[in-house]
Amino acid sequence: MKFMKLGSRPDTFYSAESVRTVSSEVSSDLIIEVKGCKYLLHKFPLLSKCLRLQRICCESPETSQHQIIQLPDFPGGIEAFELCAKFCYGITITLSAYNIVAAQCAAEYLQMTEDVEKGNLIYKLEVFFNSCILQGWRDSIVTLQSTKAFPLWSEDLGITSRCIESIASKVLTHPSKVSLSHSHSRRVRDDISCNGAESQRHKSTTKGWWAEDMAELGIDLYWRAMIAIKSGGKIPTNLIGQALQIYASRWLPNISRQVKANQGATSDSDSDSTGEVSSKHRLLLESIVSLIPSDKGDVSCSFLLKLLKAANILNASSSSKMELARRVALQLEEARVSDLLIPSLSYSSDTLYDVDIVLTILEEFMLQGQSPPTSPPRSRLGFERRRRSRSAENIDFEFQESRRSSSASHSSKLKVAKIMDGYLQEIARDINLPLSKFIAIAEKIPDFSRLDHDDLYRAIDIYLKAHPDLNKSERKKLCRILDCKKLSVEACMHAAQNEKLPLRVVVQVLFFEQARAATAGGKVAELPSNIKALLAAHNIDPSRPPRTLSTTTSIRGDDQWSVSGLKSPKSRTSTLRMKLAEDDFDEYDMNPDGLGRSSKFKAFCALPTGPKKMFSKLLSINRSGSEKN
């Protein structure tokens, strides 16, 4: 830190009976009141350097031995006034980045200009400010911070703008060429190897050497400084993102603690202070959001979701929330389930988590993940196909690039599907979560993005346990999002004994598990004709494991398997048939594609005798367990 000393006389100011005075053989003839403090001083040294005091003394007549001057609006208070008074007496004063702003404002107020006396205080302060303060990094930061106490004066004198320009210019310069404080310069030198080149281990730290010091600034000054840095165009956007994360990590935790501490305020004064704190923090958050670089990956998805949580707590503007949701959607595949659990503070909803904002993020992600065309554009003229030109090569290159972006989008959707199924498992425990919102999030994931439905089945099972009051129609509606053919063996075993599932789902699980067991090991020739007909109707190649299909796949009437030639069902099968007809395959079980209850019932009846016995046994167990409950 740079400092400057002015004057050579020792300090002779002292206090006596709440009055500040100066030791002198000459009696005082001037009383100056500043912020409730009285100073017994002398006219000659003060009026010789302060034009404002000259004018006040000329305008007010002397009524006693001491002429009284009141300065109620003096900038900087008694400390700044005493600096100016000591300078007038020639007493030694020390100026640094911590008090130069107050001294400049006070000197300007007293009009200590060159017109009054050569080498006056304003001139000396200006020389020190330009030659020392603005040349040092730490000095510029501290000086800019101190302008917050004198915002109007600092703006009028140009102190704030010059400090911001100085900071921005130093950020755009290599740290080795910047005048840093002793501790900070030593830290930066440690990050630079002996030959002057940056070591790979500390390269990113060295490039962002300025972020931690700037995090000390208030949000209004920080915002202006970051705008100046971004307008320079030399700092990579990822470093801007890192600086914003450092700044938010310093201030946002304080936001959460203070807001939660103030939520229990009951008196009017407490509620007013709480509103003021929330307003300041809301400005802080919205300013950070406005500074986030536009490029994907400049800030982490976890950081964006933390900002979104803070936005909910502070009731930030809808535009800020939507901007954060849009940015999260750009890199949703990087999110963690815990980050997506955003608390809901809405009075209109009793849910634990804000499911609506996550649904908005998911919708934005699906809109941004549109796949490009799967085939290159065709030429309008036939002869153009035979001519190989540079433009044709460019078209092929662009097509290959589009295919790469398509596969990248597909892999992102696979990751997002896994994340959202985990998210569904967490929110399913909320007893106040409506069924419609659970289904809405589950259905937003494309069918091809879920390679298996095990995680989705776990979420459904958790939701059924947390909501035991669901009626039969609601349970069926919930289970329609489940594809039984995409369940693993373990999930199938669990589902077959799950008493909370509709009977239709249990039958489907048992049937497809039997079909999968029959096709295992390549024993396709031993499959019964009706099973092979069913596999063919679902476009499943019997020579390999069946690929995943949706449960809503339609089966045309002429493609259904034949039930002729089957033996008469035994009594247990007849009982099961009656149970299916009464309990499950009713008018609510009609598929959208028109596959009614009769065709499904025929599908079950078309099973060989062995699978029927297994189904009847398992279903009787399931039925007896449900009757006990």
Coordinates of C-alpha atoms in Angstrom, one line a residue, residues 146-521:
S146 CA -14.2 3.8 0.3
T147 CA -16.2 5.8 -2.3
K148 CA -19.3 4.0 -1.0
A149 CA -19.4 6.3 2.0
F150 CA -19.4 9.4 -0.3
P151 CA -21.3 8.3 -3.4
L152 CA -22.3 11.7 -4.7
W153 CA -19.1 13.4 -4.0
S154 CA -17.1 10.6 -5.5
E155 CA -19.1 10.6 -8.7
D156 CA -18.9 14.4 -9.1
L157 CA -15.1 14.3 -8.5
G158 CA -14.6 11.4 -10.9
I159 CA -13.0 9.2 -8.3
T160 CA -15.3 6.2 -8.8
S161 CA -15.0 6.2 -12.6
R162 CA -11.2 6.5 -12.5
C163 CA -10.8 3.7 -10.0
I164 CA -13.0 1.4 -12.1
E165 CA -11.1 2.2 -15.3
S166 CA -7.8 1.5 -13.4
I167 CA -9.1 -1.8 -12.1
A168 CA -10.4 -2.9 -15.5
S169 CA -7.1 -2.0 -17.3
K170 CA -5.1 -4.0 -14.7
V171 CA -7.4 -7.1 -15.1
L172 CA -6.7 -6.9 -18.9
T173 CA -2.9 -6.9 -18.1
H174 CA -0.7 -9.8 -17.1
P175 CA -0.3 -9.9 -13.3
S176 CA 3.5 -9.6 -13.7
K177 CA 3.1 -6.1 -15.1
V178 CA 0.7 -4.9 -12.4
S179 CA 1.7 -3.2 -9.1
L180 CA 0.2 -5.6 -6.5
S181 CA 0.4 -5.5 -2.7
H182 CA 3.3 -7.4 -1.1
S183 CA 1.2 -10.4 0.0
H184 CA -0.7 -10.7 -3.3
S185 CA 2.3 -10.2 -5.5
R186 CA 4.1 -12.9 -3.6
R187 CA 1.1 -15.2 -4.1
V188 CA 1.1 -14.5 -7.9
R189 CA 4.9 -14.9 -8.2
D190 CA 4.5 -18.3 -6.6
D191 CA 2.2 -19.2 -9.5
I192 CA 4.8 -18.2 -12.1
S193 CA 7.8 -20.4 -12.8
C194 CA 11.4 -19.2 -12.8
N195 CA 11.6 -18.5 -16.5
G196 CA 8.4 -16.4 -16.4
A197 CA 6.1 -19.0 -17.9
E198 CA 3.0 -20.0 -16.0
S199 CA 3.1 -23.5 -14.6
Q200 CA 0.2 -25.7 -15.7
R201 CA -0.9 -26.4 -12.2
H202 CA -1.5 -22.7 -11.3
K203 CA -2.3 -21.5 -14.8
S204 CA -6.0 -21.0 -14.2
T205 CA -5.4 -19.5 -10.8
T206 CA -3.0 -17.0 -12.2
K207 CA -5.3 -16.0 -15.0
G208 CA -8.1 -15.3 -12.4
W209 CA -5.8 -13.6 -9.9
W210 CA -8.1 -10.6 -9.7
A211 CA -11.4 -12.3 -8.8
E212 CA -10.9 -12.7 -5.0
D213 CA -9.9 -9.1 -4.4
M214 CA -12.8 -7.8 -6.5
A215 CA -15.2 -9.9 -4.5
E216 CA -14.7 -7.5 -1.6
L217 CA -16.6 -4.8 -3.5
G218 CA -20.3 -4.0 -3.0
I219 CA -22.6 -5.2 -5.8
D220 CA -23.2 -1.8 -7.4
L221 CA -19.4 -1.1 -7.7
Y222 CA -18.7 -4.7 -8.6
W223 CA -21.3 -4.7 -11.4
R224 CA -19.8 -1.5 -12.9
A225 CA -16.3 -2.9 -12.7
M226 CA -17.3 -6.2 -14.3
I227 CA -19.1 -4.4 -17.1
A228 CA -15.9 -2.5 -17.8
I229 CA -13.9 -5.7 -17.8
K230 CA -16.3 -7.5 -20.1
S231 CA -16.3 -4.5 -22.5
G232 CA -12.6 -4.8 -22.9
G233 CA -13.1 -8.1 -24.8
K234 CA -9.8 -9.7 -23.7
I235 CA -10.9 -11.8 -20.8
P236 CA -12.2 -15.3 -21.6
T237 CA -15.8 -15.7 -20.7
N238 CA -15.1 -18.8 -18.5
L239 CA -12.9 -16.6 -16.3
I240 CA -15.8 -14.2 -16.0
G241 CA -17.9 -17.1 -14.9
Q242 CA -15.3 -18.2 -12.3
A243 CA -15.2 -14.7 -10.9
L244 CA -19.0 -14.6 -10.5
Q245 CA -18.9 -17.9 -8.7
I246 CA -16.3 -16.6 -6.3
Y247 CA -18.4 -13.4 -5.7
A248 CA -21.6 -15.4 -5.1
S249 CA -19.9 -17.9 -2.8
R250 CA -18.9 -14.9 -0.6
W251 CA -22.3 -13.2 -0.5
L252 CA -25.0 -15.7 -1.2
P253 CA -24.5 -17.9 2.0
N254 CA -25.0 -14.7 4.0
I255 CA -28.3 -14.2 2.1
S256 CA -29.7 -17.5 3.1
R257 CA -28.8 -17.1 6.8
Q258 CA -30.1 -13.6 7.1
V259 CA -33.3 -14.2 5.2
K260 CA -34.1 -17.4 7.3
A261 CA -33.2 -15.5 10.5
N262 CA -35.6 -12.7 9.6
Q263 CA -38.5 -14.9 8.5
G264 CA -39.6 -15.1 12.2
A265 CA -39.9 -11.3 12.5
T266 CA -43.2 -10.2 13.9
S267 CA -43.0 -6.5 14.8
D268 CA -43.4 -3.7 12.2
S269 CA -39.8 -2.5 12.6
D270 CA -38.5 -6.1 12.2
S271 CA -40.6 -6.6 9.1
D272 CA -39.3 -3.3 7.6
S273 CA -35.7 -4.3 8.2
T274 CA -36.4 -7.7 6.7
G275 CA -37.9 -6.2 3.6
E276 CA -34.9 -3.9 3.3
V277 CA -32.4 -6.8 3.6
S278 CA -34.4 -8.9 1.1
S279 CA -34.5 -6.0 -1.3
K280 CA -30.7 -5.5 -1.2
H281 CA -30.1 -9.2 -1.6
R282 CA -32.5 -9.4 -4.5
L283 CA -30.6 -6.7 -6.2
L284 CA -27.4 -8.6 -5.6
L285 CA -28.8 -11.8 -7.1
E286 CA -30.3 -10.1 -10.2
S287 CA -27.1 -8.2 -10.8
I288 CA -25.1 -11.5 -10.8
V289 CA -27.6 -13.1 -13.2
S290 CA -27.2 -10.1 -15.6
L291 CA -23.5 -10.6 -15.6
I292 CA -23.5 -14.3 -16.5
P293 CA -21.7 -14.9 -19.8
S294 CA -24.0 -16.2 -22.6
D295 CA -21.8 -19.1 -23.7
K296 CA -22.6 -22.6 -22.5
G297 CA -20.3 -24.0 -19.9
D298 CA -18.9 -20.7 -18.7
V299 CA -20.6 -21.4 -15.3
S300 CA -21.4 -24.8 -13.8
C301 CA -25.0 -26.1 -13.8
S302 CA -24.7 -26.5 -10.0
F303 CA -23.9 -22.8 -9.6
L304 CA -26.9 -21.9 -11.8
L305 CA -29.3 -24.0 -9.7
K306 CA -27.9 -22.5 -6.5
L307 CA -28.8 -19.1 -7.9
L308 CA -32.2 -20.4 -8.8
K309 CA -32.7 -21.6 -5.2
A310 CA -31.7 -18.2 -3.9
A311 CA -34.0 -16.5 -6.4
N312 CA -36.9 -18.5 -4.9
I313 CA -36.0 -17.6 -1.4
L314 CA -35.7 -13.9 -2.3
N315 CA -38.7 -13.8 -4.6
A316 CA -36.6 -12.5 -7.4
S317 CA -38.2 -11.2 -10.7
S318 CA -39.8 -13.7 -13.0
S319 CA -37.4 -12.6 -15.8
S320 CA -34.4 -13.5 -13.7
K321 CA -35.9 -16.9 -12.8
M322 CA -36.7 -17.7 -16.5
E323 CA -33.2 -16.6 -17.5
L324 CA -31.7 -19.0 -15.0
A325 CA -34.1 -21.8 -16.1
R326 CA -33.0 -21.3 -19.7
R327 CA -29.3 -21.4 -18.8
V328 CA -29.8 -24.5 -16.7
A329 CA -31.6 -26.2 -19.6
L330 CA -28.5 -25.6 -21.8
Q331 CA -26.4 -27.9 -19.6
L332 CA -29.1 -30.0 -17.7
E333 CA -27.1 -33.2 -18.3
E334 CA -24.5 -31.8 -15.8
A335 CA -27.1 -31.4 -13.0
R336 CA -27.3 -33.4 -9.8
V337 CA -30.6 -34.5 -8.3
S338 CA -29.8 -32.7 -5.0
D339 CA -29.4 -29.4 -6.9
L340 CA -32.8 -29.8 -8.6
L341 CA -34.6 -30.0 -5.2
I342 CA -35.5 -26.4 -5.2
P343 CA -37.6 -25.5 -2.1
S344 CA -41.1 -24.2 -2.9
L345 CA -42.0 -21.0 -1.0
S346 CA -45.2 -20.3 -2.9
Y347 CA -48.3 -19.7 -0.9
S348 CA -50.5 -21.2 -3.6
S349 CA -48.7 -24.6 -3.3
D350 CA -48.1 -27.0 -0.4
T351 CA -45.5 -29.0 -2.1
L352 CA -42.0 -29.3 -0.6
Y353 CA -40.2 -28.6 -3.9
D354 CA -40.8 -26.2 -6.8
V355 CA -41.8 -28.8 -9.4
D356 CA -43.1 -26.2 -11.9
I357 CA -39.7 -24.6 -12.4
V358 CA -38.0 -28.0 -13.0
L359 CA -40.8 -28.8 -15.5
T360 CA -40.0 -25.5 -17.2
I361 CA -36.3 -26.4 -17.3
L362 CA -37.1 -29.8 -18.8
E363 CA -39.3 -28.2 -21.5
E364 CA -36.6 -25.8 -22.4
F365 CA -34.1 -28.6 -22.6
M366 CA -36.3 -30.6 -25.0
L367 CA -36.8 -27.5 -27.2
Q368 CA -33.0 -26.9 -27.4
G369 CA -32.3 -30.5 -28.1
Q370 CA -34.0 -30.7 -31.5
S371 CA -32.2 -33.2 -33.8
P372 CA -31.0 -32.0 -37.1
P373 CA -32.1 -33.7 -40.4
T374 CA -31.1 -37.3 -40.8
S375 CA -30.3 -37.1 -44.5
P376 CA -28.4 -34.5 -46.6
P377 CA -30.4 -32.2 -48.8
R378 CA -31.1 -33.5 -52.3
S379 CA -30.0 -31.6 -55.4
R380 CA -32.8 -30.2 -57.5
L381 CA -31.2 -31.3 -60.8
G382 CA -30.1 -34.9 -61.6
F383 CA -26.9 -34.0 -63.3
E384 CA -25.7 -32.2 -60.1
R385 CA -25.5 -35.5 -58.3
R386 CA -22.9 -36.8 -60.7
R387 CA -20.6 -33.8 -60.5
R388 CA -18.4 -33.8 -57.5
S389 CA -17.4 -30.2 -56.6
R390 CA -16.0 -28.4 -53.6
S391 CA -19.5 -27.2 -52.6
A392 CA -20.7 -30.8 -52.5
E393 CA -17.8 -31.7 -50.2
N394 CA -18.8 -28.8 -48.0
I395 CA -22.4 -30.1 -47.9
D396 CA -21.1 -33.6 -46.8
F397 CA -18.9 -32.0 -44.2
E398 CA -21.8 -30.1 -42.7
F399 CA -24.0 -33.2 -42.8
Q400 CA -21.3 -35.1 -40.8
E401 CA -21.1 -32.3 -38.3
S402 CA -24.9 -32.3 -37.9
R403 CA -24.9 -36.1 -37.3
R404 CA -22.2 -35.5 -34.6
S405 CA -24.4 -32.8 -32.9
S406 CA -27.4 -35.2 -33.2
S407 CA -25.6 -38.0 -31.4
A408 CA -24.4 -35.5 -28.7
S409 CA -27.9 -34.4 -28.2
H410 CA -29.1 -38.0 -27.9
S411 CA -26.4 -38.8 -25.3
S412 CA -27.5 -35.7 -23.3
K413 CA -31.1 -36.9 -23.3
L414 CA -30.0 -40.3 -22.0
K415 CA -28.2 -38.5 -19.1
V416 CA -31.1 -36.2 -18.4
A417 CA -33.5 -39.2 -18.4
K418 CA -31.4 -40.8 -15.7
I419 CA -31.3 -37.5 -13.7
M420 CA -35.0 -36.9 -13.9
D421 CA -35.9 -40.5 -12.9
G422 CA -33.8 -39.9 -9.8
Y423 CA -35.6 -36.6 -9.3
L424 CA -38.9 -38.3 -9.5
Q425 CA -37.9 -40.7 -6.8
E426 CA -37.1 -37.8 -4.4
I427 CA -40.2 -35.7 -5.0
A428 CA -42.4 -38.9 -5.0
R429 CA -42.0 -38.9 -1.2
D430 CA -43.9 -35.6 -0.9
I431 CA -47.4 -36.4 0.2
N432 CA -48.7 -33.1 -1.2
L433 CA -47.3 -33.7 -4.7
P434 CA -50.2 -33.9 -7.2
L435 CA -50.3 -36.9 -9.5
S436 CA -50.6 -34.7 -12.6
K437 CA -47.2 -33.0 -11.9
F438 CA -45.5 -36.4 -11.3
I439 CA -46.9 -37.7 -14.6
A440 CA -46.1 -34.5 -16.4
I441 CA -42.4 -34.7 -15.6
A442 CA -42.2 -38.4 -16.4
E443 CA -43.9 -38.0 -19.8
K444 CA -41.6 -35.2 -20.8
I445 CA -38.7 -37.7 -21.2
P446 CA -38.8 -39.3 -24.7
D447 CA -39.3 -43.0 -24.7
F448 CA -36.0 -43.7 -26.5
S449 CA -34.1 -41.8 -23.7
R450 CA -35.0 -44.4 -21.1
L451 CA -32.9 -47.5 -21.8
D452 CA -34.6 -49.2 -18.9
H453 CA -37.6 -48.4 -16.6
D454 CA -36.1 -49.6 -13.3
D455 CA -35.6 -46.1 -11.9
L456 CA -39.0 -45.0 -13.1
Y457 CA -40.6 -48.1 -11.5
R458 CA -38.9 -47.2 -8.2
A459 CA -40.3 -43.7 -8.4
I460 CA -43.8 -45.1 -9.1
D461 CA -43.5 -47.5 -6.2
I462 CA -42.4 -44.7 -3.8
Y463 CA -45.2 -42.5 -5.0
L464 CA -47.7 -45.3 -4.4
K465 CA -46.4 -45.9 -0.9
A466 CA -46.5 -42.2 0.0
H467 CA -50.0 -41.8 -1.4
P468 CA -52.0 -44.8 -0.2
D469 CA -55.3 -43.0 -0.8
L470 CA -55.1 -43.2 -4.6
N471 CA -58.1 -44.8 -6.2
K472 CA -57.9 -47.6 -8.9
S473 CA -58.3 -45.1 -11.8
E474 CA -55.4 -42.9 -10.5
R475 CA -53.2 -45.9 -10.0
K476 CA -53.8 -47.1 -13.5
K477 CA -53.1 -43.6 -14.9
L478 CA -49.9 -43.5 -13.0
C479 CA -48.7 -46.9 -14.2
R480 CA -49.5 -46.2 -17.9
I481 CA -46.1 -44.3 -18.0
L482 CA -44.4 -47.6 -17.2
D483 CA -43.1 -49.9 -19.9
C484 CA -43.0 -53.4 -18.5
K485 CA -40.8 -54.7 -21.3
K486 CA -38.0 -52.4 -20.1
L487 CA -37.9 -53.7 -16.6
S488 CA -35.0 -55.9 -15.4
V489 CA -35.5 -59.3 -13.9
E490 CA -35.1 -57.9 -10.3
A491 CA -37.7 -55.2 -11.0
C492 CA -40.0 -57.7 -12.5
M493 CA -39.8 -60.0 -9.5
H494 CA -40.5 -57.0 -7.2
A495 CA -43.4 -55.8 -9.4
A496 CA -45.0 -59.3 -9.6
Q497 CA -45.4 -59.2 -5.8
N498 CA -46.2 -55.5 -5.4
E499 CA -49.8 -55.3 -4.1
K500 CA -50.1 -51.6 -4.8
L501 CA -49.8 -52.1 -8.5
P502 CA -52.9 -52.6 -10.6
L503 CA -53.6 -56.2 -11.5
R504 CA -53.2 -55.3 -15.2
V505 CA -49.6 -54.2 -14.7
V506 CA -48.8 -57.4 -12.7
V507 CA -50.2 -59.5 -15.6
Q508 CA -48.1 -57.6 -18.2
V509 CA -45.0 -58.0 -16.1
L510 CA -45.5 -61.8 -15.8
F511 CA -46.3 -62.2 -19.4
F512 CA -43.3 -60.3 -20.8
E513 CA -41.0 -61.9 -18.3
Q514 CA -42.3 -65.3 -19.5
A515 CA -41.8 -64.3 -23.1
R516 CA -38.2 -63.1 -22.3
A517 CA -37.4 -66.3 -20.5
A518 CA -38.7 -68.3 -23.5
T519 CA -36.5 -66.4 -25.9
A520 CA -33.4 -66.7 -23.7
G521 CA -30.6 -68.9 -25.0

